[in-house]
Amino acid sequence: MSVPPDRRLIFLLNAGQRRVQRWIEGKMAAKGGLTAAQSGVLFFLGDQNGALIGEAADALDLAPSAMTGLIDRMTRAELVERRADPKDGRAMRLYLTDKGRTAREAAKAGLDGINAHLTEGFTDEEIGVVARWLSSLQTKFPKGDS
Amino acid sequence: MSVPPDRRLIFLLNAGQRRVQRWIEGKMAAKGGLTAAQSGVLFFLGDQNGALIGEAADALDLAPSAMTGLIDRMTRAELVERRADPKDGRAMRLYLTDKGRTAREAAKAGLDGINAHLTEGFTDEEIGVVARWLSSLQTKFPKGDS
DNA sequence: GTTTGACATTTCGCACGCGAAACATAGTCT
DNA sequence: AGACTATGTTTCGCGTGCGAAATGTCAAAC
């Protein structure tokens, strides 16, 4: 409330993201200890099993180094497996384990609920505006910044 | 692109927040090494110098334990000072140092630029919708979740 | 006055994410 | 073949944020 108006949007974005993130982790914690970031990997691999680590990082808009740690933790949790690419000695391919596949299914229902919550109380047009605004951030604040 | 539609909004929110955050830190890094979180504290203290740590945490929607670390780093950078409250032996009051005040001024211009960037290409009504949506997250995903 | 409970802050261990630098392998150019 | 560059991944050190448990202090009830 005492936050000056010129920080409003940036503040709301920051706080909102954290709220949703924690809420997801709270929900998921009950259903297997998944975190939001890990669910992202699970969903991506659901479509692209066997993808490179770099491809996953791109798809989730993460730095490769962030993906390394994420995969480490998920490997430890046996949700995912790293296998060397037979063609390219540098590359690592990611595969869902059975446990990962199961977790993915369990998470899907949760995610649907989240999405409903996210759009609740807003018309389709309004959600469209929001989506457009959020997308615009990607181009307005590019990775290799200035 | 390969992200399933039911993850779209949540993904955009997550990625967008990170983009903006990193962009700010890139900008600020040139001008004194401030981070986004630290600027938040600086702005808050600009209005409420001498506030309790808990009050700052509330205002920035952070867990108290997160504020402790943040203040630790800012104290180390001499942006801020902790002084024991004379009336209440438990409480710590936060004060801007001269360096902190200077940094706050330097940051202000940067923040204005960010804000302009954030709203660029959208009408006032559209920004209103976005702000309303972001605000709604606070109530839809409350702290003490379920 | 002591106990009891509320409150402010800190400590701890964890997950997340970044950038820079280090590696290792691949591919290319000569 | 040998040097050079590009690419995929990892390592390192850092900042950020959380929740749970610990600490110290206050305040009210007994």
Coordinates of C-alpha atoms (C1' of nucleotides) in Angstrom, one line a residue:
Chain A
M1 CA 0.0 0.0 0.0
S2 CA 2.8 2.4 0.8
V3 CA 4.6 1.3 -2.3
P4 CA 5.0 4.3 -4.7
P5 CA 2.9 4.1 -7.8
D6 CA 5.9 3.9 -10.1
R7 CA 6.8 0.5 -8.7
R8 CA 3.3 -0.9 -8.9
L9 CA 3.3 -3.1 -11.9
I10 CA 6.8 -4.4 -11.4
F11 CA 6.0 -5.1 -7.8
L12 CA 2.7 -6.9 -8.6
L13 CA 4.4 -9.0 -11.2
N14 CA 7.1 -10.0 -8.8
A15 CA 4.8 -10.7 -5.9
G16 CA 2.2 -12.4 -8.0
Q17 CA 4.7 -14.8 -9.6
R18 CA 6.0 -15.8 -6.2
R19 CA 2.5 -16.3 -4.8
V20 CA 1.5 -18.6 -7.6
Q21 CA 4.8 -20.5 -7.4
R22 CA 4.5 -21.2 -3.7
W23 CA 0.9 -22.1 -4.0
I24 CA 1.7 -24.7 -6.6
E25 CA 4.5 -26.1 -4.5
G26 CA 2.1 -26.4 -1.6
K27 CA -0.4 -28.2 -3.7
M28 CA 2.1 -30.5 -5.3
A29 CA 3.9 -31.2 -2.1
A30 CA 0.9 -33.3 -1.0
K31 CA 1.1 -35.2 -4.3
G32 CA 4.7 -36.2 -4.4
G33 CA 6.9 -33.3 -3.6
L34 CA 7.0 -31.9 -7.0
T35 CA 8.0 -28.2 -7.5
A36 CA 6.8 -25.9 -10.1
A37 CA 10.0 -25.9 -12.0
Q38 CA 10.2 -29.7 -12.0
S39 CA 6.6 -30.0 -13.3
G40 CA 7.7 -27.8 -16.2
V41 CA 10.4 -30.3 -17.1
L42 CA 8.0 -33.2 -16.7
F43 CA 5.5 -31.6 -19.1
F44 CA 8.2 -30.7 -21.6
L45 CA 9.5 -34.2 -21.6
G46 CA 6.1 -35.6 -21.9
D47 CA 6.1 -34.0 -25.4
Q48 CA 9.8 -34.3 -26.2
N49 CA 11.2 -37.3 -24.4
G50 CA 14.8 -37.7 -25.2
A51 CA 15.4 -34.0 -25.7
L52 CA 18.8 -32.4 -25.1
I53 CA 19.3 -30.5 -21.9
G54 CA 19.8 -27.3 -23.9
E55 CA 16.5 -27.9 -25.7
A56 CA 14.7 -28.2 -22.4
A57 CA 16.4 -25.1 -21.1
D58 CA 15.3 -23.2 -24.2
A59 CA 11.8 -24.4 -24.0
L60 CA 11.5 -23.4 -20.4
D61 CA 13.4 -20.2 -20.9
L62 CA 16.1 -21.1 -18.4
A63 CA 19.9 -20.7 -18.5
P64 CA 21.6 -24.0 -19.2
S65 CA 23.3 -23.9 -15.9
A66 CA 20.0 -23.6 -14.2
M67 CA 18.8 -26.7 -16.0
T68 CA 21.8 -28.7 -14.9
G69 CA 20.9 -28.2 -11.3
L70 CA 17.2 -28.9 -11.9
I71 CA 18.0 -32.1 -13.7
D72 CA 20.4 -33.1 -10.9
R73 CA 17.6 -32.8 -8.3
M74 CA 15.1 -34.6 -10.5
T75 CA 17.6 -37.4 -11.2
R76 CA 18.1 -37.7 -7.5
A77 CA 14.4 -38.0 -7.1
E78 CA 14.3 -40.5 -10.0
L79 CA 11.9 -38.6 -12.1
V80 CA 14.2 -38.3 -15.0
E81 CA 17.3 -40.0 -16.5
R82 CA 20.3 -38.6 -18.3
R83 CA 21.8 -40.7 -21.1
A84 CA 24.7 -39.8 -23.3
D85 CA 23.8 -39.1 -26.9
P86 CA 25.4 -41.9 -28.9
K87 CA 26.1 -39.6 -31.9
D88 CA 27.4 -36.6 -30.0
G89 CA 29.8 -37.1 -27.1
R90 CA 29.0 -33.7 -25.6
A91 CA 25.2 -34.0 -25.5
M92 CA 23.0 -35.5 -22.8
R93 CA 19.5 -36.7 -23.6
L94 CA 16.7 -36.6 -21.0
Y95 CA 14.2 -39.4 -20.5
L96 CA 11.3 -39.7 -18.2
T97 CA 11.4 -42.6 -15.8
D98 CA 8.3 -44.6 -14.9
K99 CA 8.1 -42.6 -11.7
G100 CA 8.4 -39.4 -13.7
R101 CA 5.6 -40.4 -16.0
T102 CA 3.4 -41.2 -13.0
A103 CA 4.3 -37.9 -11.4
R104 CA 3.5 -36.1 -14.6
E105 CA 0.0 -37.6 -14.6
A106 CA -0.6 -36.6 -11.0
A107 CA 0.6 -33.1 -11.7
K108 CA -1.6 -32.6 -14.7
A109 CA -4.8 -32.5 -12.7
G110 CA -3.2 -30.0 -10.3
L111 CA -2.1 -27.8 -13.2
D112 CA -5.6 -27.7 -14.7
G113 CA -6.9 -26.4 -11.4
I114 CA -4.3 -23.7 -11.3
N115 CA -5.1 -22.6 -14.7
A116 CA -8.8 -22.3 -13.9
H117 CA -7.9 -20.3 -10.9
L118 CA -5.6 -18.0 -12.9
T119 CA -8.4 -17.1 -15.4
E120 CA -11.2 -17.0 -12.9
G121 CA -13.2 -13.8 -12.8
F122 CA -11.8 -12.5 -16.1
T123 CA -13.4 -12.6 -19.5
D124 CA -11.6 -14.3 -22.5
E125 CA -10.7 -10.9 -23.9
E126 CA -9.2 -9.8 -20.6
I127 CA -7.2 -13.0 -20.4
G128 CA -6.1 -12.3 -23.9
V129 CA -4.8 -8.9 -22.9
V130 CA -3.0 -10.4 -20.0
A131 CA -1.4 -13.1 -22.1
R132 CA -0.4 -10.5 -24.7
W133 CA 1.1 -8.3 -22.0
L134 CA 3.1 -11.2 -20.5
S135 CA 4.3 -12.3 -23.9
S136 CA 5.4 -8.8 -24.6
L137 CA 7.8 -9.0 -21.7
Q138 CA 9.9 -11.6 -23.5
T139 CA 10.6 -9.2 -26.4
K140 CA 10.8 -6.0 -24.3
F141 CA 13.3 -7.5 -21.9
P142 CA 15.4 -9.8 -24.1
K143 CA 18.0 -12.2 -22.8
G144 CA 21.1 -10.5 -24.1
D145 CA 20.1 -7.2 -22.6
S146 CA 21.8 -3.8 -22.9
Chain B
M1 CA 6.3 -23.1 -28.4
S2 CA 6.0 -26.7 -27.5
V3 CA 4.5 -25.8 -24.1
P4 CA 1.0 -27.2 -23.8
P5 CA -1.7 -24.6 -23.7
D6 CA -2.8 -25.4 -20.2
R7 CA 0.5 -24.3 -18.9
R8 CA 0.6 -21.1 -21.0
L9 CA -0.3 -18.4 -18.5
I10 CA 1.5 -19.8 -15.6
F11 CA 4.6 -20.2 -17.8
L12 CA 4.4 -16.7 -19.2
L13 CA 4.0 -15.3 -15.7
N14 CA 7.0 -17.2 -14.5
A15 CA 9.3 -16.4 -17.4
G16 CA 8.1 -12.8 -17.7
Q17 CA 8.9 -12.1 -14.1
R18 CA 12.4 -13.6 -14.4
R19 CA 13.1 -11.6 -17.6
V20 CA 12.2 -8.3 -16.1
Q21 CA 14.1 -9.1 -12.9
R22 CA 17.3 -10.0 -14.7
W23 CA 16.9 -7.0 -17.0
I24 CA 16.7 -4.7 -14.0
E25 CA 19.7 -6.2 -12.4
G26 CA 21.6 -5.7 -15.7
K27 CA 20.7 -2.1 -15.8
M28 CA 21.3 -1.4 -12.2
A29 CA 24.6 -3.3 -12.1
A30 CA 26.1 -0.5 -14.1
K31 CA 24.8 2.0 -11.6
G32 CA 26.1 0.6 -8.4
G33 CA 25.3 -3.1 -8.3
L34 CA 21.8 -2.8 -6.9
T35 CA 19.5 -5.7 -7.4
A36 CA 15.7 -5.6 -7.9
A37 CA 15.0 -6.8 -4.4
Q38 CA 17.3 -4.3 -2.8
S39 CA 15.8 -1.4 -4.8
G40 CA 12.5 -2.4 -3.3
V41 CA 13.8 -2.0 0.2
L42 CA 15.4 1.3 -0.7
F43 CA 12.1 2.6 -2.0
F44 CA 10.2 1.4 0.9
L45 CA 12.6 3.0 3.4
G46 CA 12.5 6.2 1.4
D47 CA 8.9 6.5 2.6
Q48 CA 9.2 4.7 5.8
N49 CA 12.6 5.2 7.2
G50 CA 13.0 3.6 10.6
A51 CA 10.5 0.9 9.8
L52 CA 10.6 -2.5 11.5
I53 CA 12.0 -5.4 9.5
G54 CA 8.6 -7.1 9.7
E55 CA 6.9 -4.0 8.3
A56 CA 9.3 -4.0 5.4
A57 CA 8.7 -7.7 4.8
D58 CA 5.0 -7.1 4.8
A59 CA 5.2 -4.2 2.5
L60 CA 7.3 -6.1 0.0
D61 CA 5.3 -9.3 0.5
L62 CA 8.3 -11.3 1.7
A63 CA 8.8 -13.9 4.4
P64 CA 10.5 -12.3 7.4
S65 CA 13.4 -14.8 7.0
A66 CA 13.9 -13.6 3.4
M67 CA 14.0 -10.0 4.7
T68 CA 16.7 -10.9 7.2
G69 CA 19.1 -12.1 4.5
L70 CA 18.3 -9.2 2.2
I71 CA 19.1 -6.7 5.0
D72 CA 22.2 -8.6 5.8
R73 CA 23.5 -8.1 2.3
M74 CA 22.4 -4.5 2.1
T75 CA 24.1 -3.8 5.5
R76 CA 27.2 -5.4 4.1
A77 CA 26.9 -3.0 1.1
E78 CA 26.3 -0.2 3.6
L79 CA 23.0 0.8 2.0
V80 CA 21.1 0.3 5.2
E81 CA 21.6 0.2 8.9
R82 CA 20.0 -1.9 11.6
R83 CA 19.3 -0.2 15.0
A84 CA 17.7 -1.7 18.0
D85 CA 14.4 -0.2 18.9
P86 CA 14.8 1.6 22.2
K87 CA 11.3 0.7 23.3
D88 CA 11.1 -2.9 22.2
G89 CA 14.1 -5.1 22.8
R90 CA 13.0 -7.6 20.1
A91 CA 12.5 -5.1 17.3
M92 CA 15.1 -3.8 14.8
R93 CA 14.5 -0.6 12.9
L94 CA 15.9 0.0 9.5
Y95 CA 17.5 3.3 8.4
L96 CA 18.9 4.4 5.0
T97 CA 22.6 5.3 5.1
D98 CA 23.8 8.2 3.0
K99 CA 25.0 5.7 0.5
G100 CA 21.6 4.1 0.5
R101 CA 19.9 7.5 -0.1
T102 CA 22.2 8.1 -3.0
A103 CA 21.6 4.7 -4.5
R104 CA 17.9 5.3 -4.1
E105 CA 18.1 8.4 -6.2
A106 CA 20.2 6.7 -8.9
A107 CA 17.7 3.8 -9.0
K108 CA 14.7 6.0 -9.3
A109 CA 15.5 7.0 -12.8
G110 CA 16.1 3.4 -13.8
L111 CA 12.8 2.3 -12.3
D112 CA 10.9 5.0 -14.2
G113 CA 12.4 3.6 -17.4
I114 CA 11.3 0.1 -16.5
N115 CA 7.8 1.2 -15.8
A116 CA 7.6 3.0 -19.2
H117 CA 8.8 -0.2 -20.8
L118 CA 6.3 -2.3 -18.9
T119 CA 3.3 -0.3 -20.1
E120 CA 4.6 0.4 -23.6
G121 CA 2.3 -0.6 -26.4
F122 CA -0.7 -1.0 -24.2
T123 CA -3.6 1.4 -23.6
D124 CA -4.5 2.6 -20.1
E125 CA -7.5 0.3 -20.0
E126 CA -5.3 -2.7 -20.9
I127 CA -2.8 -1.9 -18.3
G128 CA -5.7 -1.6 -15.9
V129 CA -6.8 -5.1 -16.8
V130 CA -3.3 -6.4 -16.3
A131 CA -2.9 -4.7 -12.9
R132 CA -6.2 -6.0 -11.8
W133 CA -5.3 -9.5 -12.9
L134 CA -1.9 -9.4 -11.1
S135 CA -3.6 -8.0 -8.0
S136 CA -6.1 -10.8 -8.1
L137 CA -3.3 -13.3 -7.7
Q138 CA -2.7 -12.1 -4.2
T139 CA -6.2 -13.0 -3.1
K140 CA -6.5 -16.1 -5.3
F141 CA -3.3 -17.6 -4.0
P142 CA -3.1 -16.5 -0.4
K143 CA -0.1 -17.0 1.8
G144 CA -1.5 -19.5 4.2
D145 CA -2.6 -21.7 1.4
S146 CA -4.6 -25.0 1.5
Chain C
dG1 C1' 6.6 -12.3 40.7
dT2 C1' 6.4 -16.0 37.9
dT3 C1' 4.4 -18.4 34.2
dT4 C1' 2.4 -18.3 29.8
dG5 C1' 1.6 -17.0 25.3
dA6 C1' 2.3 -13.7 21.7
dC7 C1' 5.6 -11.4 18.9
dA8 C1' 10.2 -9.8 16.2
dT9 C1' 13.9 -11.6 14.5
dT10 C1' 17.3 -15.0 13.2
dT11 C1' 19.3 -19.5 11.9
dC12 C1' 19.2 -23.5 9.1
dG13 C1' 18.7 -26.2 5.1
dC14 C1' 16.7 -26.3 0.9
dA15 C1' 15.2 -25.1 -4.2
dC16 C1' 15.7 -21.8 -7.8
dG17 C1' 18.1 -19.0 -11.2
dC18 C1' 21.9 -16.2 -13.1
dG19 C1' 26.5 -15.2 -15.3
dA20 C1' 31.3 -16.4 -16.0
dA21 C1' 34.6 -19.7 -16.5
dA22 C1' 36.0 -24.4 -17.3
dC23 C1' 35.7 -28.8 -19.9
dA24 C1' 35.0 -31.9 -23.4
dT25 C1' 33.7 -33.0 -27.9
dA26 C1' 32.5 -31.7 -32.8
dG27 C1' 33.3 -29.6 -36.9
dT28 C1' 35.9 -26.8 -40.0
dC29 C1' 39.7 -24.7 -42.3
dT30 C1' 44.3 -25.1 -44.0
Chain D
dA1 C1' 46.9 -34.2 -39.4
dG2 C1' 46.8 -29.9 -36.6
dA3 C1' 45.0 -25.6 -35.1
dC4 C1' 40.8 -23.0 -34.3
dT5 C1' 36.3 -22.2 -33.4
dA6 C1' 31.7 -23.6 -32.1
dT7 C1' 28.7 -26.1 -29.2
dG8 C1' 26.7 -28.9 -25.1
dT9 C1' 27.2 -29.3 -20.5
dT10 C1' 29.0 -28.6 -15.9
dT11 C1' 31.1 -26.1 -12.0
dC12 C1' 31.4 -22.2 -9.0
dG13 C1' 29.9 -18.4 -6.4
dC14 C1' 26.3 -15.5 -5.7
dG15 C1' 21.5 -13.5 -4.7
dT16 C1' 16.8 -14.6 -3.8
dG17 C1' 13.0 -16.8 -1.4
dC18 C1' 10.6 -20.3 1.5
dG19 C1' 9.2 -23.0 5.8
dA20 C1' 10.3 -24.8 10.3
dA21 C1' 12.6 -24.3 14.4
dA22 C1' 15.3 -21.6 17.7
dT23 C1' 16.1 -17.2 20.4
dG24 C1' 15.0 -13.4 22.9
dT25 C1' 11.8 -10.1 24.6
dC26 C1' 7.3 -8.3 25.9
dA27 C1' 2.9 -8.4 28.1
dA28 C1' -0.9 -10.2 30.3
dA29 C1' -2.9 -13.5 33.5
dC30 C1' -2.5 -15.8 37.7

